[in-house]
Every structure is written in structure tokens, then in C-alpha cells.
mmCIF file of C-alpha atoms in Angstrom:
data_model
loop_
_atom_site.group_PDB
_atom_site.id
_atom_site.type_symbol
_atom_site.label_atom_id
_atom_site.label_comp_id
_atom_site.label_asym_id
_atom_site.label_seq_id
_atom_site.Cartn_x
_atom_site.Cartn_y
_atom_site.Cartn_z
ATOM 1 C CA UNK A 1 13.128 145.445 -67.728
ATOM 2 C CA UNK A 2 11.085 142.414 -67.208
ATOM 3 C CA UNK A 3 8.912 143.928 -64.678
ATOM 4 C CA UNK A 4 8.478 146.856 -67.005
ATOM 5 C CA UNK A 5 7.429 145.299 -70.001
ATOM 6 C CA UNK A 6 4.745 143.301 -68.124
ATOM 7 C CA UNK A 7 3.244 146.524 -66.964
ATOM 8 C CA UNK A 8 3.035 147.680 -70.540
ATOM 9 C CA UNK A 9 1.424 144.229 -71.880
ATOM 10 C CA UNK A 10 -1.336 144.453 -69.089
ATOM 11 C CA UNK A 11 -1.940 148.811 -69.813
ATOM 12 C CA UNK A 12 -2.294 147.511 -73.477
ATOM 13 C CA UNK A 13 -4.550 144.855 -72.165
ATOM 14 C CA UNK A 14 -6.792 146.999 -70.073
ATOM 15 C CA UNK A 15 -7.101 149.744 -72.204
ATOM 16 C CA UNK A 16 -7.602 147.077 -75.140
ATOM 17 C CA UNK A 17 -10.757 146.000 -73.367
ATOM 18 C CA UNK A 18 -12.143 149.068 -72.394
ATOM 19 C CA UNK A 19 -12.330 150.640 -75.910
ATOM 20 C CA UNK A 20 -13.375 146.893 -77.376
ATOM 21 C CA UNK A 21 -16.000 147.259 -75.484
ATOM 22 C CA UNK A 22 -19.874 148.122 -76.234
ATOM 23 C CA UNK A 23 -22.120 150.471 -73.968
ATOM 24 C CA UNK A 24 -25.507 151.191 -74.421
ATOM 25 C CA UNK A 25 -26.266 154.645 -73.887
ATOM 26 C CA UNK A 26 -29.713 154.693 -74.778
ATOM 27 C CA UNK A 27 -32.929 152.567 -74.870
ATOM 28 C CA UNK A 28 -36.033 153.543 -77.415
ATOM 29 C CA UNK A 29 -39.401 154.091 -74.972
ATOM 30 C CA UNK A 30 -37.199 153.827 -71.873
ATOM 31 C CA UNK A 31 -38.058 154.653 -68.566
ATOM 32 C CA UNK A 32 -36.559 154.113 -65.100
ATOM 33 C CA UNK A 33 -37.627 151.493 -62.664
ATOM 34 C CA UNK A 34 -40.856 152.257 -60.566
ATOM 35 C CA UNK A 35 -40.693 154.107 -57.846
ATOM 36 C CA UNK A 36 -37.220 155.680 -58.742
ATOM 37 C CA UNK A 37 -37.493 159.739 -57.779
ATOM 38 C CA UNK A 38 -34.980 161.902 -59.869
ATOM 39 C CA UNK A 39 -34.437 165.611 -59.156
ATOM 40 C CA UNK A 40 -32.286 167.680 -61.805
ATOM 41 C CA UNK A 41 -31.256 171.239 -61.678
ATOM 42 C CA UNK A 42 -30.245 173.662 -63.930
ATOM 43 C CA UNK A 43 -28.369 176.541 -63.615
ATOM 44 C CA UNK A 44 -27.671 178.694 -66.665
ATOM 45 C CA UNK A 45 -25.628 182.191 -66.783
ATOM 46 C CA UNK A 46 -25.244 185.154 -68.844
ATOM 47 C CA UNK A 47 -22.942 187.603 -68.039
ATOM 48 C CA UNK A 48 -21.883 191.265 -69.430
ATOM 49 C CA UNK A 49 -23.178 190.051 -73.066
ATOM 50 C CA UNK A 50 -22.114 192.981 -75.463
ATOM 51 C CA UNK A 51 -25.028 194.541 -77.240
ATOM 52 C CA UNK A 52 -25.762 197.333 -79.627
ATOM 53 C CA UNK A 53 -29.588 198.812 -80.930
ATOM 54 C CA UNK A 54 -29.397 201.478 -83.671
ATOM 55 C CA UNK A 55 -32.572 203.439 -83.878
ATOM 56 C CA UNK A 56 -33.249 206.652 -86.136
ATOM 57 C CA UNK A 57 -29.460 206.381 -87.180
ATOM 58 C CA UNK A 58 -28.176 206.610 -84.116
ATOM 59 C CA UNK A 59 -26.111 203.890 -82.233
ATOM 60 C CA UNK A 60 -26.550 202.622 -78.712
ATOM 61 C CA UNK A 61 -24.052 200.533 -76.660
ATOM 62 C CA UNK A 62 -24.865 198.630 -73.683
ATOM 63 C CA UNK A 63 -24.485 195.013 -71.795
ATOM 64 C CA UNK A 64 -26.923 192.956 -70.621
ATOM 65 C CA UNK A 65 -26.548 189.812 -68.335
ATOM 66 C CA UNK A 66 -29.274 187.114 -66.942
ATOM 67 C CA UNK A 67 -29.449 184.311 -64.872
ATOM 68 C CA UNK A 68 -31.855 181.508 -64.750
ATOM 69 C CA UNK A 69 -31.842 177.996 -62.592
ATOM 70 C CA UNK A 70 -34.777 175.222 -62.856
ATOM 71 C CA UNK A 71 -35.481 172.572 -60.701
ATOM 72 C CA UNK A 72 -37.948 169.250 -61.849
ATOM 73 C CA UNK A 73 -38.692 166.344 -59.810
ATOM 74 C CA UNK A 74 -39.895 163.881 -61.538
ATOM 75 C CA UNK A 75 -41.469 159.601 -60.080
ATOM 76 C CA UNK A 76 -41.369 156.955 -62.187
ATOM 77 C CA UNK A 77 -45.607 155.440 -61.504
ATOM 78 C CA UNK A 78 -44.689 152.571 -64.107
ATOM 79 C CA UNK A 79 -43.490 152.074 -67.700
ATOM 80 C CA UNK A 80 -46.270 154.461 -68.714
ATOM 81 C CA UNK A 81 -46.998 156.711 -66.496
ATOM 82 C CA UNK A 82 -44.694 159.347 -64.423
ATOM 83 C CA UNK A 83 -45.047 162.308 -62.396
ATOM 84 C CA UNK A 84 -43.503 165.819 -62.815
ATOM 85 C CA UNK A 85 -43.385 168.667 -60.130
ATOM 86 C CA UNK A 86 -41.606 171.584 -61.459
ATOM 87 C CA UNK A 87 -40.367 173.055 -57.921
ATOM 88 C CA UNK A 88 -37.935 176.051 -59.257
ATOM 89 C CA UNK A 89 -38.216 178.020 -61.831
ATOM 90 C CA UNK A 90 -36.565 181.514 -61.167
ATOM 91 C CA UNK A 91 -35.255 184.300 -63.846
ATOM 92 C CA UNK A 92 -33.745 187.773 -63.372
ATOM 93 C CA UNK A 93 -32.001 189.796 -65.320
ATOM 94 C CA UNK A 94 -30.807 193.064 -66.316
ATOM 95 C CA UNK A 95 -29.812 195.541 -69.563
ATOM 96 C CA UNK A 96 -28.150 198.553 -69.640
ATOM 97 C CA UNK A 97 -28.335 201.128 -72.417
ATOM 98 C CA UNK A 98 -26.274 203.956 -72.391
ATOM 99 C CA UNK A 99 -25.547 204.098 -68.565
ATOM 100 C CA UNK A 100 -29.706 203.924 -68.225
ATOM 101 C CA UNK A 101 -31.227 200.452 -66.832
ATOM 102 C CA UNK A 102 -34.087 199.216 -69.282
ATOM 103 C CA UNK A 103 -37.014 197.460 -67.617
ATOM 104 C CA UNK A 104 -36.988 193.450 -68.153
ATOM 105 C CA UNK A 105 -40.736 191.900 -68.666
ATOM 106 C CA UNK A 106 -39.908 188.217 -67.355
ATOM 107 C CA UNK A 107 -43.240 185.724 -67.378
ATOM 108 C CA UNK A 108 -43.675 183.457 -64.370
ATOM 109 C CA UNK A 109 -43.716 179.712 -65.766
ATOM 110 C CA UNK A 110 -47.590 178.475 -65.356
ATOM 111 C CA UNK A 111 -46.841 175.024 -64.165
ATOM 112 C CA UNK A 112 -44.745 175.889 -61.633
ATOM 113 C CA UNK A 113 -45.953 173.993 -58.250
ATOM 114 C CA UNK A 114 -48.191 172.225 -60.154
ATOM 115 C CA UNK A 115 -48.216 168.066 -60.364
ATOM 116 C CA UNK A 116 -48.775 166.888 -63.339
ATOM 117 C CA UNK A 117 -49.132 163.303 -64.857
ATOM 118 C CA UNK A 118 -47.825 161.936 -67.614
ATOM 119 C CA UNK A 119 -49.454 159.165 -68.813
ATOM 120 C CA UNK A 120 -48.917 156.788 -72.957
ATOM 121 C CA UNK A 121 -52.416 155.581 -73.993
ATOM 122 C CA UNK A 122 -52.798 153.772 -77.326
ATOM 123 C CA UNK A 123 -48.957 154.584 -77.803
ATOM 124 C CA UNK A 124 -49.099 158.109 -77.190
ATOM 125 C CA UNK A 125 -48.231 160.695 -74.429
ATOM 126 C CA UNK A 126 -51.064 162.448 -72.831
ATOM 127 C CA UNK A 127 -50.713 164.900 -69.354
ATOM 128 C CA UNK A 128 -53.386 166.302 -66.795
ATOM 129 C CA UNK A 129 -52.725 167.620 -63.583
ATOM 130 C CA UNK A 130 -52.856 165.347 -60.520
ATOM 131 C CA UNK A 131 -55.558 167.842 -58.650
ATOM 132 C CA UNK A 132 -58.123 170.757 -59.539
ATOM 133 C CA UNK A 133 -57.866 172.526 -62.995
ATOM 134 C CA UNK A 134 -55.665 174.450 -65.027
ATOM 135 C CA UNK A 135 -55.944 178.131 -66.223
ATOM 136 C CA UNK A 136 -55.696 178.744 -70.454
ATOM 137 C CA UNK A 137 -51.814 179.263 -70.039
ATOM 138 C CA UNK A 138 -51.153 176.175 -68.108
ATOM 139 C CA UNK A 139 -53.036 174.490 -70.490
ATOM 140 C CA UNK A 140 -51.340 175.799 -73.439
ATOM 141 C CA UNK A 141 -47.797 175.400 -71.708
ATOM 142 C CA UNK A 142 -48.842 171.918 -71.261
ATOM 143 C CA UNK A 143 -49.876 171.047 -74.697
ATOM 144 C CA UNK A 144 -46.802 171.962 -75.914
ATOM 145 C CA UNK A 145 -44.882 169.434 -73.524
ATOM 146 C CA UNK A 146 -47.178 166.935 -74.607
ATOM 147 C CA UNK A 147 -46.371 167.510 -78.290
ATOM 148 C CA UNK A 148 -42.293 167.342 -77.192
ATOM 149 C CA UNK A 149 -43.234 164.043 -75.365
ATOM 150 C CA UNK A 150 -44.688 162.276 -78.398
ATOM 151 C CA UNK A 151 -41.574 163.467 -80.831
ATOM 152 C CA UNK A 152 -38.812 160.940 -81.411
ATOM 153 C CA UNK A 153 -35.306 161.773 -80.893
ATOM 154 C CA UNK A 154 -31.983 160.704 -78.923
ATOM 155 C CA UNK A 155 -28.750 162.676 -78.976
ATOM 156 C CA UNK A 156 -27.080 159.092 -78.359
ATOM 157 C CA UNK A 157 -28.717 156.575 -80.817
ATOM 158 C CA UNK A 158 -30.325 153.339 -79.708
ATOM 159 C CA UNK A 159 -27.394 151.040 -80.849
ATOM 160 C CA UNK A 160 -23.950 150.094 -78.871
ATOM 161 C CA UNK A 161 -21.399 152.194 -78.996
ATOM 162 C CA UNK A 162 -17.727 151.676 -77.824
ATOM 163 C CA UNK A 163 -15.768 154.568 -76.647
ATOM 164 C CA UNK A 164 -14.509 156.444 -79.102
ATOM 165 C CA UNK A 165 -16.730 156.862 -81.047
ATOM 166 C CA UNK A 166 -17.865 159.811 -82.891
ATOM 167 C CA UNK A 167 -21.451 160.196 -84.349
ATOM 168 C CA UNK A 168 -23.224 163.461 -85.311
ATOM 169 C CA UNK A 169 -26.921 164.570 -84.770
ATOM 170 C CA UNK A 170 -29.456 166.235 -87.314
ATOM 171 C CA UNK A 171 -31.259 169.437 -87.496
ATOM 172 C CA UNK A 172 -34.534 167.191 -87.019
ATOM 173 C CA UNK A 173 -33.254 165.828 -84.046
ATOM 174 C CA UNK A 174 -32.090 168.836 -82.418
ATOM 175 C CA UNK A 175 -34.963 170.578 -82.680
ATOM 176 C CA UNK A 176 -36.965 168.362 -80.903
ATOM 177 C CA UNK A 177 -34.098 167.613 -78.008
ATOM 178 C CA UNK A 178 -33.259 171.523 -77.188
ATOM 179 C CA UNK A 179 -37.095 172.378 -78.220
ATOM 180 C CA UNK A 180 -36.659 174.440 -80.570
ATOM 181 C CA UNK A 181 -39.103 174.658 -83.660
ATOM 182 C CA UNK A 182 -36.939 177.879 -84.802
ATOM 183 C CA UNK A 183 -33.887 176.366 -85.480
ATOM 184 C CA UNK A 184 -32.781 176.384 -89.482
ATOM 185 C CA UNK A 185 -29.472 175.191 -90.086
ATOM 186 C CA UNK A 186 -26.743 173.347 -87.655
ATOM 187 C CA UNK A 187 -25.939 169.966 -86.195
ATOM 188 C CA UNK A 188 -24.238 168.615 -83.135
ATOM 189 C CA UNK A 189 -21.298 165.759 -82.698
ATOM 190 C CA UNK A 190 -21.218 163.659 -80.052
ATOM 191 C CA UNK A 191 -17.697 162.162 -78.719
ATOM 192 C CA UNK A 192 -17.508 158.941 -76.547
ATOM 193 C CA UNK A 193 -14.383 159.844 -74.512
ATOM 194 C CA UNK A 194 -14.422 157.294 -71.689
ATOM 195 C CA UNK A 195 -15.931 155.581 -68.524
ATOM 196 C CA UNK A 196 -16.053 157.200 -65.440
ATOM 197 C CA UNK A 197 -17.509 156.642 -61.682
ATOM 198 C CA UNK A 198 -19.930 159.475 -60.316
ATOM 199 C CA UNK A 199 -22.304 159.133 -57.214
ATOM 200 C CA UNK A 200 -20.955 155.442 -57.348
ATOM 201 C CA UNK A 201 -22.790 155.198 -61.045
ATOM 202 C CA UNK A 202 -21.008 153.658 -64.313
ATOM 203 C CA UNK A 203 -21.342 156.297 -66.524
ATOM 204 C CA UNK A 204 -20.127 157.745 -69.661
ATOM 205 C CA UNK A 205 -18.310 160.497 -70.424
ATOM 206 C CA UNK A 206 -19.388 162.384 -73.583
ATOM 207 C CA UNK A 207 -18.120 165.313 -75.044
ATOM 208 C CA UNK A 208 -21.122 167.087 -76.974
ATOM 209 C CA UNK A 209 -20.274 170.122 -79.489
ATOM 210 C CA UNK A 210 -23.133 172.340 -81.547
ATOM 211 C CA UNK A 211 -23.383 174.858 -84.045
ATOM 212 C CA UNK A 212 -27.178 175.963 -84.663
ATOM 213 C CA UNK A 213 -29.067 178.576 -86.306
ATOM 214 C CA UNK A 214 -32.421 179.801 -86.260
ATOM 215 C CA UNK A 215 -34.857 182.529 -86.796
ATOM 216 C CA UNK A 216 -37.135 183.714 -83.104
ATOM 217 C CA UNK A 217 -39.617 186.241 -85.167
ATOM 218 C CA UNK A 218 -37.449 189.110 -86.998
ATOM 219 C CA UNK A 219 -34.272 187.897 -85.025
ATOM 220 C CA UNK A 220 -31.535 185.822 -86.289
ATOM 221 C CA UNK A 221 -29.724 183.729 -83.304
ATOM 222 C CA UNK A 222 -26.346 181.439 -83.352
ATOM 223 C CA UNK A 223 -25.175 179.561 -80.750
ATOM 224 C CA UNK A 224 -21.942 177.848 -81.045
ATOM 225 C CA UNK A 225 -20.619 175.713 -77.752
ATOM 226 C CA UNK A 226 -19.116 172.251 -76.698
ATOM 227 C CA UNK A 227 -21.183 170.466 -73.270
ATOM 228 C CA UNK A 228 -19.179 167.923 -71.155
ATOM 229 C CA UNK A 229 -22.089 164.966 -70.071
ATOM 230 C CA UNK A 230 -21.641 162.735 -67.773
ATOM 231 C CA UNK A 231 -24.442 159.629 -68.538
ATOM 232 C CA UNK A 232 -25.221 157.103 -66.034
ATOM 233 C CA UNK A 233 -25.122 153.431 -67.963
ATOM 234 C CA UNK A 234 -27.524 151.521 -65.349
ATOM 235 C CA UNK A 235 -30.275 154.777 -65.723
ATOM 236 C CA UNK A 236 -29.566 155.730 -68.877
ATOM 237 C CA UNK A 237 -29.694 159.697 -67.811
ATOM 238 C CA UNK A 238 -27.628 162.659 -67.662
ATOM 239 C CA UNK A 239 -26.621 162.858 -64.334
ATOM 240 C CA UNK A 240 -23.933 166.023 -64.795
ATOM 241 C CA UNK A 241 -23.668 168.269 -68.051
ATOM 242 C CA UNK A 242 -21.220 171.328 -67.653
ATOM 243 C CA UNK A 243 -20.667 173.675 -70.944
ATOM 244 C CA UNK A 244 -20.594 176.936 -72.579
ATOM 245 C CA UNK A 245 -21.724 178.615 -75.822
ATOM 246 C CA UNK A 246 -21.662 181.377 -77.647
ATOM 247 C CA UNK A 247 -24.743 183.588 -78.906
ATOM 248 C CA UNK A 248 -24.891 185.860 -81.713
ATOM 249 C CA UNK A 249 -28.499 188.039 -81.841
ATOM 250 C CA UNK A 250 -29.293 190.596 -84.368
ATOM 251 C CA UNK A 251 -32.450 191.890 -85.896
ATOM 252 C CA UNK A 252 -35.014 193.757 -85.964
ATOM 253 C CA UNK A 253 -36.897 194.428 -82.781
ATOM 254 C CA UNK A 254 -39.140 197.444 -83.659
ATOM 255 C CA UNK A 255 -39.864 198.906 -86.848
ATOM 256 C CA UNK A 256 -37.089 200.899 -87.477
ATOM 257 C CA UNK A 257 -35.346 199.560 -84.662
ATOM 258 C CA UNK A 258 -31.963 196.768 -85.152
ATOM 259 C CA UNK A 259 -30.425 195.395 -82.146
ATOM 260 C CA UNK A 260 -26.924 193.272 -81.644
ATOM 261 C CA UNK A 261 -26.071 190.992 -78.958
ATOM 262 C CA UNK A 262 -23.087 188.618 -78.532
ATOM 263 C CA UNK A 263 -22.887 187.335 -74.863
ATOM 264 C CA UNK A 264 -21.418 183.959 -73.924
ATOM 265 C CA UNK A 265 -24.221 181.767 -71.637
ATOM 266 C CA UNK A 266 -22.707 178.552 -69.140
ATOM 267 C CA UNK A 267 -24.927 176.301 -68.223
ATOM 268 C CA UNK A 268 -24.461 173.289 -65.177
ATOM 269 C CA UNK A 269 -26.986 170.662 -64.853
ATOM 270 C CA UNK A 270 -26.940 167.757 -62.184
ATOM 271 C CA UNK A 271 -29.282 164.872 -61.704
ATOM 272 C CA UNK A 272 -29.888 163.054 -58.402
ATOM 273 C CA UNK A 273 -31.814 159.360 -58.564
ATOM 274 C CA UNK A 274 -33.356 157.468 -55.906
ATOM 275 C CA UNK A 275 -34.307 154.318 -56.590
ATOM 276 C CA UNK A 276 -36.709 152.599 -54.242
ATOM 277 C CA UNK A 277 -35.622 150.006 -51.913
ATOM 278 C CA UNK A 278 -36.776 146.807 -52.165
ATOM 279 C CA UNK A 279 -36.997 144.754 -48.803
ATOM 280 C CA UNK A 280 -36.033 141.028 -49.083
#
């Protein structure tokens, strides 16, 4: 009995001194150490999402699914300055109306291959690419990473937090973090569940859930979902984020044209970092 209630003390003990204490989770004008390379991919999935399109009174059922997976390398130069190489960037997709296969216009991304450096002057973000010029989309596709880059926003908040905690993030906020201008109306709550090892990192384990709403033209979208995040303490990055949400589409798409789609999208994301090493 002895032996037993000593094992209980020291549980209470340990688990009284993990959730006593205080993690940082994010830094305000952060950035890696020099030299550090970190690749992430993305890999997000839409499969047999229901939709409907009524058109001169007449209703017309079909599915359509999509798959899209992105992969950014990005160097750390110095406190200011970084790299970016987006090296994958690769979409297909397909609808089907009625038993009949609808043709799917899907744009190339214009920086893809392209280096491009980041660079804060005077306090603010600016971008060029490393060689040669860019063509009117590239330019305008750049712009609007540059305006994203100067915007202020963490999903985590710059002071410590313990686990669990629970905090929730604004509209303001979110817009700026999933890039998205469009959204009206939602927020996102952020869980602290625990501490965990991955790729022999310290990192935190964060349970992430949203509800949004917005407005892309004459279209109404939800998306309703919960993302698990794995955050690595020393980096202060996402190094794994696994989740799933819900869509709901509807609108009008053509005059006298309505379409419906519900579809449930999962998304996996993974982060590798090198850091440079330094000889003694």
C-alpha cells in the first residue's frame, strides 16, 4: 500500500509540474536561426462532395472531388531577410453532372520555381525575385504575399501559456492567418492539450477548432472543422497539422443559375527543419 501511494504522490507531482508550467508558443517578429532550411508540405483532399445546380427550374445532381498538395522551401538569410522556393504546387480535379464529366479550368500558380526574397526595410516586408524578372501575374501574385507578410496576426498569442489552456481567435485574425479577405462572421479556439516529442523536437500539442463564414463573389461558403497541430517549442513552427472540415457552398454562379455543394476537405501538413551546423 506503501509502495502504491508513493506512485500516486509522484503522478500528482509530475503531472502537477507539467500543467504549472509556462510555454511560449509564439514570438512577435520571429524568425528562425540563420541558415536553418525548412520544407513543409501540404496535402489537402476532397472527395465525392455532394452538389446540386438548378438552372431554368430544373434540378441537377452530381459529385465533385479535388485534390491539391504544395510544397515551400523556405532559408532563413538573417533576422530580415529569407528565401522562398515554391517547388510543388499541383491541382486536379473532377465534377460530374448528371453522369456527364464537366471540364475543370485549374490556373498554374505563377511563382512556382521561382526564388524569391523576402526582405523588412524600414520595418516593413518587401519581395523581388532572386534572378531575371517577373511577368504581370507573378507580380500581382506577389504583391499580395507581400501585403499578407506585413499583416499582424498569431493563432497562439505572444504571451505564456500553460497547458490547458483555452483561448479563442478573432475574425480579424483569421482572415489574415487562412488569407482570406472574404470571410464575414466566425472565430476559432485554440486548446493546449499537452507536450509531446516529434522528430526529437519539444513541441506542443494543440487542438485547433473553426467555424467561418464568408462571401467568394455571389457564393456563400461555411467551413466548420477541428485541426490537430503539433508546434515545435525551440522553432516556434508547425511541424505536423492533421484535420478535417466541413464546406457548405451555395449561390449563384450564372445568372439564373444556383448551385449547392457540401463536401468534407482533410488536409495533412508536415514541416521538416534543418538547422545549420556549427563547427566548434
Amino acid at each position: 500500500m506503501k509502495f502504491i501511494l508513493t506512485l500516486v504522490l509522484l503522478s500528482l507531482h509530475f503531472s502537477g509540474a507539467l500543467f504549472g508550467k509556462e510555454y511560449i508558443l509564439d514570438k512577435k517578429n520571429y524568425m528562425q536561426p540563420a541558415g536553418t532550411v525548412i520544407e513543409e508540405q501540404m496535402l489537402m483532399t476532397i472527395r465525392d462532395g455532394k452538389m446540386s445546380v438548378v438552372s431554368n427550374a430544373r434540378v441537377m445532381n452530381g459529385v465533385t472531388s479535388s485534390v491539391m498538395s504544395e510544397a515551400v522551401e523556405t532559408t532563413i538569410i538573417n533576422t530580415n531577410k529569407y528565401r522562398s522556393l515554391m517547388k510543388i504546387n499541383h491541382k486536379t480535379g473532377s465534377t460530374v453532372i448528371e453522369g456527364q464529366e464537366m471540364p475543370n479550368d485549374i490556373e498554374e500558380e505563377p511563382l512556382l520555381n521561382v526564388l524569391i526574397i523576402f526582405e523588412k526595410k524600414e520595418g516593413k516586408w518587401t519581395a523581388a525575385p532572386e534572378k531575371g524578372k517577373l511577368n504581370i501575374l507573378q507580380k500581382k501574385e506577389l504583391a499580395e504575399l507581400v501585403e499578407k507578410e506585413n499583416k499582424e496576426a498569431t493563432m497562439y498569442g505572444y504571451k505564456a501559456r500553460k497547458v490547458g489552456d483555452v483561448w479563442g481567435v478573432g475574425l480579424p485574425a483569421l482572415k489574415i492567418l487562412l488569407g482570406a479577405d472574404e470571410l464575414t462572421k466566425g472565430k476559432a479556439t485554440v486548446t493546449f492539450k499537452g507536450i509531446e516529442k516529434f522528430e526529437n523536437m519539444e513541441c506542443a500539442a494543440l487542438v485547433v477548432t473553426f467555424d467561418v463564414e464568408g462571401k467568394e463573389k455571389e457564393v456563400d461558403v461555411k467551413m466548420k472543422g477541428t485541426a490537430n497541430v503539433t508546434r515545435s517549442l525551440e522553432f516556434l513552427l508547425d511541424v505536423k497539422v492533421s484535420g478535417e472540415m466541413d464546406m457548405d457552398m451555395r449561390g449563384d454562379v450564372q445568372p439564373g443559375v444556383k448551385m449547392q455543394v457540401k463536401a468534407k476537405a482533410v488536409i495533412n501538413q508536415e514541416a521538416s527543419i534543418k538547422v545549420p551546423v556549427i563547427d566548434k
